[in-house]
Amino acid sequence: MILAFAPSLLAQHIPETTNTIPVELLPIINLSDPLIHSIGLTLKAELESGGMGGCLYVDAMTTALMAHLLRYYSVHKYSLPSVTNGLPQRILQQVVDYIHEHLDQDLTVATLAAIAHLSPSYFSCLFKQSTGFSPHQYVIRCRIDLAQQLLRQEKQSIAEIAYRLGFTHQSHFSHHFKRLVGCSPKVFLNSQ
């Protein structure tokens, strides 16, 4: 498997406190790293499925890959600043408000990180520290919470609600709905 990416992608994941250090990976040929291989296969499957998981899912996988590369294969060693307190409440509220206002869109970690004026990887760490969820998990939960309200109140089809909430496929919506609610959207709708 060959993974290729622009150096600027790797540079986006350097902690803010060390962004003056140039990005350079060790020259390694025929590397056998199970985590890189697993993330590569996950990204390949996501591309082949037509992006069913959305940009936040791809961003999460990319962030994990970049963090792994920086940690183990960088010429320079980087360390993240402490994340003991998470995001400041005001910034967290701005990000959460943005998420709720744009649930119908394919949100990216880069977009959310820009609101907080942080790199995507550092933002993801602080967001998870603040909410207990990765940005991707949080957005999915918000979408499913709103889906439950819409299924109770509106006379739209499950497919229409899935599309309205930014899911690329009804099956993707149904998968997450069942995982978080404990039943399929159809069973939920019929129980109302």
mmCIF file of C-alpha atoms in Angstrom:
data_model
loop_
_atom_site.group_PDB
_atom_site.id
_atom_site.type_symbol
_atom_site.label_atom_id
_atom_site.label_comp_id
_atom_site.label_asym_id
_atom_site.label_seq_id
_atom_site.Cartn_x
_atom_site.Cartn_y
_atom_site.Cartn_z
ATOM 1 C CA MET A 1 0.000 0.000 0.000
ATOM 2 C CA ILE A 2 1.251 3.467 -0.860
ATOM 3 C CA LEU A 3 -0.091 6.492 1.010
ATOM 4 C CA ALA A 4 0.724 9.910 -0.405
ATOM 5 C CA PHE A 5 -0.206 13.325 0.930
ATOM 6 C CA ALA A 6 0.944 16.900 0.582
ATOM 7 C CA PRO A 7 3.531 18.039 3.151
ATOM 8 C CA SER A 8 1.157 20.872 4.028
ATOM 9 C CA LEU A 9 -1.326 18.291 5.370
ATOM 10 C CA LEU A 10 1.270 17.027 7.817
ATOM 11 C CA ALA A 11 2.238 20.596 8.748
ATOM 12 C CA GLN A 12 -1.394 21.387 9.663
ATOM 13 C CA HIS A 13 -1.175 18.839 12.467
ATOM 14 C CA ILE A 14 1.889 20.264 14.196
ATOM 15 C CA PRO A 15 1.096 21.728 17.615
ATOM 16 C CA GLU A 16 0.903 25.525 17.609
ATOM 17 C CA THR A 17 3.773 25.782 20.087
ATOM 18 C CA THR A 18 6.216 24.135 17.666
ATOM 19 C CA ASN A 19 5.048 25.358 14.272
ATOM 20 C CA THR A 20 8.384 27.061 13.558
ATOM 21 C CA ILE A 21 10.139 23.673 13.361
ATOM 22 C CA PRO A 22 10.178 22.345 9.777
ATOM 23 C CA VAL A 23 8.180 19.221 8.996
ATOM 24 C CA GLU A 24 10.379 16.355 7.871
ATOM 25 C CA LEU A 25 9.789 12.625 8.036
ATOM 26 C CA LEU A 26 12.545 10.053 8.347
ATOM 27 C CA PRO A 27 13.442 8.469 4.990
ATOM 28 C CA ILE A 28 12.138 4.926 5.535
ATOM 29 C CA ILE A 29 11.539 2.456 2.704
ATOM 30 C CA ASN A 30 9.400 -0.689 2.950
ATOM 31 C CA LEU A 31 7.919 0.309 6.289
ATOM 32 C CA SER A 32 5.702 -2.243 7.998
ATOM 33 C CA ASP A 33 3.534 -0.427 10.537
ATOM 34 C CA PRO A 34 0.206 -2.083 11.478
ATOM 35 C CA LEU A 35 -1.459 1.186 12.508
ATOM 36 C CA ILE A 36 -0.553 2.983 9.283
ATOM 37 C CA HIS A 37 -1.745 -0.045 7.319
ATOM 38 C CA SER A 38 -5.042 -0.161 9.236
ATOM 39 C CA ILE A 39 -5.724 3.557 8.811
ATOM 40 C CA GLY A 40 -4.816 3.275 5.125
ATOM 41 C CA LEU A 41 -7.309 0.441 4.647
ATOM 42 C CA THR A 42 -9.970 2.416 6.525
ATOM 43 C CA LEU A 43 -9.415 5.471 4.308
ATOM 44 C CA LYS A 44 -9.480 3.272 1.192
ATOM 45 C CA ALA A 45 -12.784 1.691 2.276
ATOM 46 C CA GLU A 46 -14.235 5.127 2.966
ATOM 47 C CA LEU A 47 -13.277 6.364 -0.496
ATOM 48 C CA GLU A 48 -14.684 3.238 -2.119
ATOM 49 C CA SER A 49 -17.984 3.627 -0.239
ATOM 50 C CA GLY A 50 -18.462 7.103 -1.664
ATOM 51 C CA GLY A 51 -17.637 8.927 1.538
ATOM 52 C CA MET A 52 -20.436 7.393 3.563
ATOM 53 C CA GLY A 53 -18.872 8.499 6.862
ATOM 54 C CA GLY A 54 -18.490 12.124 5.792
ATOM 55 C CA CYS A 55 -15.635 14.574 6.051
ATOM 56 C CA LEU A 56 -15.395 14.424 9.840
ATOM 57 C CA TYR A 57 -14.765 10.680 9.705
ATOM 58 C CA VAL A 58 -12.034 11.089 7.089
ATOM 59 C CA ASP A 59 -10.594 13.991 9.099
ATOM 60 C CA ALA A 60 -10.463 11.828 12.228
ATOM 61 C CA MET A 61 -8.600 9.072 10.386
ATOM 62 C CA THR A 62 -6.257 11.604 8.768
ATOM 63 C CA THR A 63 -5.564 13.265 12.118
ATOM 64 C CA ALA A 64 -4.751 9.897 13.670
ATOM 65 C CA LEU A 65 -2.399 9.092 10.790
ATOM 66 C CA MET A 66 -0.648 12.474 10.932
ATOM 67 C CA ALA A 67 -0.256 12.275 14.725
ATOM 68 C CA HIS A 68 1.234 8.784 14.400
ATOM 69 C CA LEU A 69 3.652 9.909 11.691
ATOM 70 C CA LEU A 70 4.720 12.956 13.698
ATOM 71 C CA ARG A 71 5.170 10.900 16.847
ATOM 72 C CA TYR A 72 7.143 7.988 15.428
ATOM 73 C CA TYR A 73 8.609 8.981 12.061
ATOM 74 C CA SER A 74 9.405 12.686 12.268
ATOM 75 C CA VAL A 75 12.965 13.974 12.208
ATOM 76 C CA HIS A 76 11.916 16.448 14.913
ATOM 77 C CA LYS A 77 9.964 15.441 18.004
ATOM 78 C CA TYR A 78 6.741 17.293 18.718
ATOM 79 C CA SER A 79 4.641 17.297 21.832
ATOM 80 C CA LEU A 80 1.139 18.571 22.330
ATOM 81 C CA PRO A 81 0.537 21.190 24.987
ATOM 82 C CA SER A 82 -1.424 20.047 28.039
ATOM 83 C CA VAL A 83 -5.113 19.355 27.410
ATOM 84 C CA THR A 84 -6.215 19.098 31.021
ATOM 85 C CA ASN A 85 -8.884 21.796 30.813
ATOM 86 C CA GLY A 86 -10.258 21.361 27.305
ATOM 87 C CA LEU A 87 -11.559 24.274 25.271
ATOM 88 C CA PRO A 88 -12.490 27.529 27.000
ATOM 89 C CA GLN A 89 -16.266 27.559 27.566
ATOM 90 C CA ARG A 90 -16.861 30.534 25.254
ATOM 91 C CA ILE A 91 -15.010 28.894 22.357
ATOM 92 C CA LEU A 92 -16.650 25.524 22.992
ATOM 93 C CA GLN A 93 -20.059 27.228 22.843
ATOM 94 C CA GLN A 94 -19.156 28.917 19.536
ATOM 95 C CA VAL A 95 -18.137 25.558 18.044
ATOM 96 C CA VAL A 96 -21.240 23.784 19.380
ATOM 97 C CA ASP A 97 -23.493 26.561 18.049
ATOM 98 C CA TYR A 98 -21.814 26.295 14.648
ATOM 99 C CA ILE A 99 -22.312 22.523 14.621
ATOM 100 C CA HIS A 100 -26.027 22.855 15.439
ATOM 101 C CA GLU A 101 -26.505 25.534 12.778
ATOM 102 C CA HIS A 102 -24.786 23.397 10.120
ATOM 103 C CA LEU A 103 -25.905 19.830 10.896
ATOM 104 C CA ASP A 104 -27.108 19.460 7.318
ATOM 105 C CA GLN A 105 -23.617 20.081 5.936
ATOM 106 C CA ASP A 106 -20.549 17.870 5.642
ATOM 107 C CA LEU A 107 -18.581 19.465 8.476
ATOM 108 C CA THR A 108 -14.804 19.168 8.711
ATOM 109 C CA VAL A 109 -12.455 19.243 11.675
ATOM 110 C CA ALA A 110 -10.497 21.985 9.889
ATOM 111 C CA THR A 111 -13.607 24.193 9.769
ATOM 112 C CA LEU A 112 -14.389 23.611 13.442
ATOM 113 C CA ALA A 113 -10.733 24.096 14.411
ATOM 114 C CA ALA A 114 -10.657 27.417 12.542
ATOM 115 C CA ILE A 115 -13.480 28.695 14.762
ATOM 116 C CA ALA A 116 -11.275 27.959 17.775
ATOM 117 C CA HIS A 117 -8.122 29.241 15.995
ATOM 118 C CA LEU A 118 -6.336 25.920 16.572
ATOM 119 C CA SER A 119 -4.741 23.210 14.463
ATOM 120 C CA PRO A 120 -7.119 20.336 13.666
ATOM 121 C CA SER A 121 -5.255 17.813 15.816
ATOM 122 C CA TYR A 122 -4.979 20.053 18.878
ATOM 123 C CA PHE A 123 -8.600 21.144 18.475
ATOM 124 C CA SER A 124 -9.709 17.496 18.343
ATOM 125 C CA CYS A 125 -7.856 16.756 21.595
ATOM 126 C CA LEU A 126 -9.341 19.761 23.388
ATOM 127 C CA PHE A 127 -12.838 19.128 22.007
ATOM 128 C CA LYS A 128 -12.798 15.536 23.220
ATOM 129 C CA GLN A 129 -11.484 16.681 26.598
ATOM 130 C CA SER A 130 -14.376 19.167 26.816
ATOM 131 C CA THR A 131 -17.235 16.978 25.576
ATOM 132 C CA GLY A 132 -16.085 13.396 26.018
ATOM 133 C CA PHE A 133 -16.564 12.831 22.276
ATOM 134 C CA SER A 134 -14.475 13.326 19.157
ATOM 135 C CA PRO A 135 -15.879 15.998 16.809
ATOM 136 C CA HIS A 136 -17.192 13.240 14.507
ATOM 137 C CA GLN A 137 -18.917 11.387 17.359
ATOM 138 C CA TYR A 138 -20.402 14.620 18.689
ATOM 139 C CA VAL A 139 -21.852 15.635 15.311
ATOM 140 C CA ILE A 140 -23.367 12.174 14.784
ATOM 141 C CA ARG A 141 -24.978 12.338 18.243
ATOM 142 C CA CYS A 142 -26.394 15.812 17.543
ATOM 143 C CA ARG A 143 -27.816 14.616 14.234
ATOM 144 C CA ILE A 144 -29.433 11.565 15.827
ATOM 145 C CA ASP A 145 -30.887 13.659 18.686
ATOM 146 C CA LEU A 146 -32.460 16.007 16.149
ATOM 147 C CA ALA A 147 -33.628 13.039 14.055
ATOM 148 C CA GLN A 148 -35.577 11.710 17.035
ATOM 149 C CA GLN A 149 -37.323 15.072 17.409
ATOM 150 C CA LEU A 150 -38.107 15.238 13.693
ATOM 151 C CA LEU A 151 -39.449 11.678 13.620
ATOM 152 C CA ARG A 152 -41.780 12.550 16.525
ATOM 153 C CA GLN A 153 -42.984 15.865 15.109
ATOM 154 C CA GLU A 154 -42.853 15.861 11.327
ATOM 155 C CA LYS A 155 -44.425 13.854 8.573
ATOM 156 C CA GLN A 156 -41.250 13.452 6.547
ATOM 157 C CA SER A 157 -39.921 10.118 5.394
ATOM 158 C CA ILE A 158 -36.893 8.577 7.056
ATOM 159 C CA ALA A 159 -34.902 9.185 3.865
ATOM 160 C CA GLU A 160 -35.874 12.881 3.847
ATOM 161 C CA ILE A 161 -34.834 13.295 7.476
ATOM 162 C CA ALA A 162 -31.545 11.487 6.836
ATOM 163 C CA TYR A 163 -30.769 13.794 3.919
ATOM 164 C CA ARG A 164 -31.903 16.885 5.837
ATOM 165 C CA LEU A 165 -29.451 16.030 8.626
ATOM 166 C CA GLY A 166 -26.447 15.647 6.353
ATOM 167 C CA PHE A 167 -26.260 11.867 6.070
ATOM 168 C CA THR A 168 -25.103 10.792 2.627
ATOM 169 C CA HIS A 169 -27.155 7.584 2.641
ATOM 170 C CA GLN A 170 -30.235 6.404 4.523
ATOM 171 C CA SER A 171 -28.346 3.239 5.482
ATOM 172 C CA HIS A 172 -25.616 5.339 7.109
ATOM 173 C CA PHE A 173 -28.286 7.229 9.048
ATOM 174 C CA SER A 174 -30.050 4.003 10.070
ATOM 175 C CA HIS A 175 -26.784 2.439 11.233
ATOM 176 C CA HIS A 176 -25.968 5.327 13.568
ATOM 177 C CA PHE A 177 -29.579 5.712 14.710
ATOM 178 C CA LYS A 178 -29.802 2.064 15.759
ATOM 179 C CA ARG A 179 -26.373 2.192 17.411
ATOM 180 C CA LEU A 180 -27.267 5.241 19.524
ATOM 181 C CA VAL A 181 -31.022 4.823 20.095
ATOM 182 C CA GLY A 182 -31.210 1.042 20.248
ATOM 183 C CA CYS A 183 -33.742 0.549 17.472
ATOM 184 C CA SER A 184 -34.084 1.378 13.798
ATOM 185 C CA PRO A 185 -35.656 4.691 12.727
ATOM 186 C CA LYS A 186 -38.668 2.765 11.382
ATOM 187 C CA VAL A 187 -39.276 0.984 14.703
ATOM 188 C CA PHE A 188 -38.817 4.314 16.515
ATOM 189 C CA LEU A 189 -41.284 6.039 14.183
ATOM 190 C CA ASN A 190 -43.881 3.277 14.562
ATOM 191 C CA SER A 191 -43.619 3.448 18.359
ATOM 192 C CA GLN A 192 -44.564 7.134 18.399
#
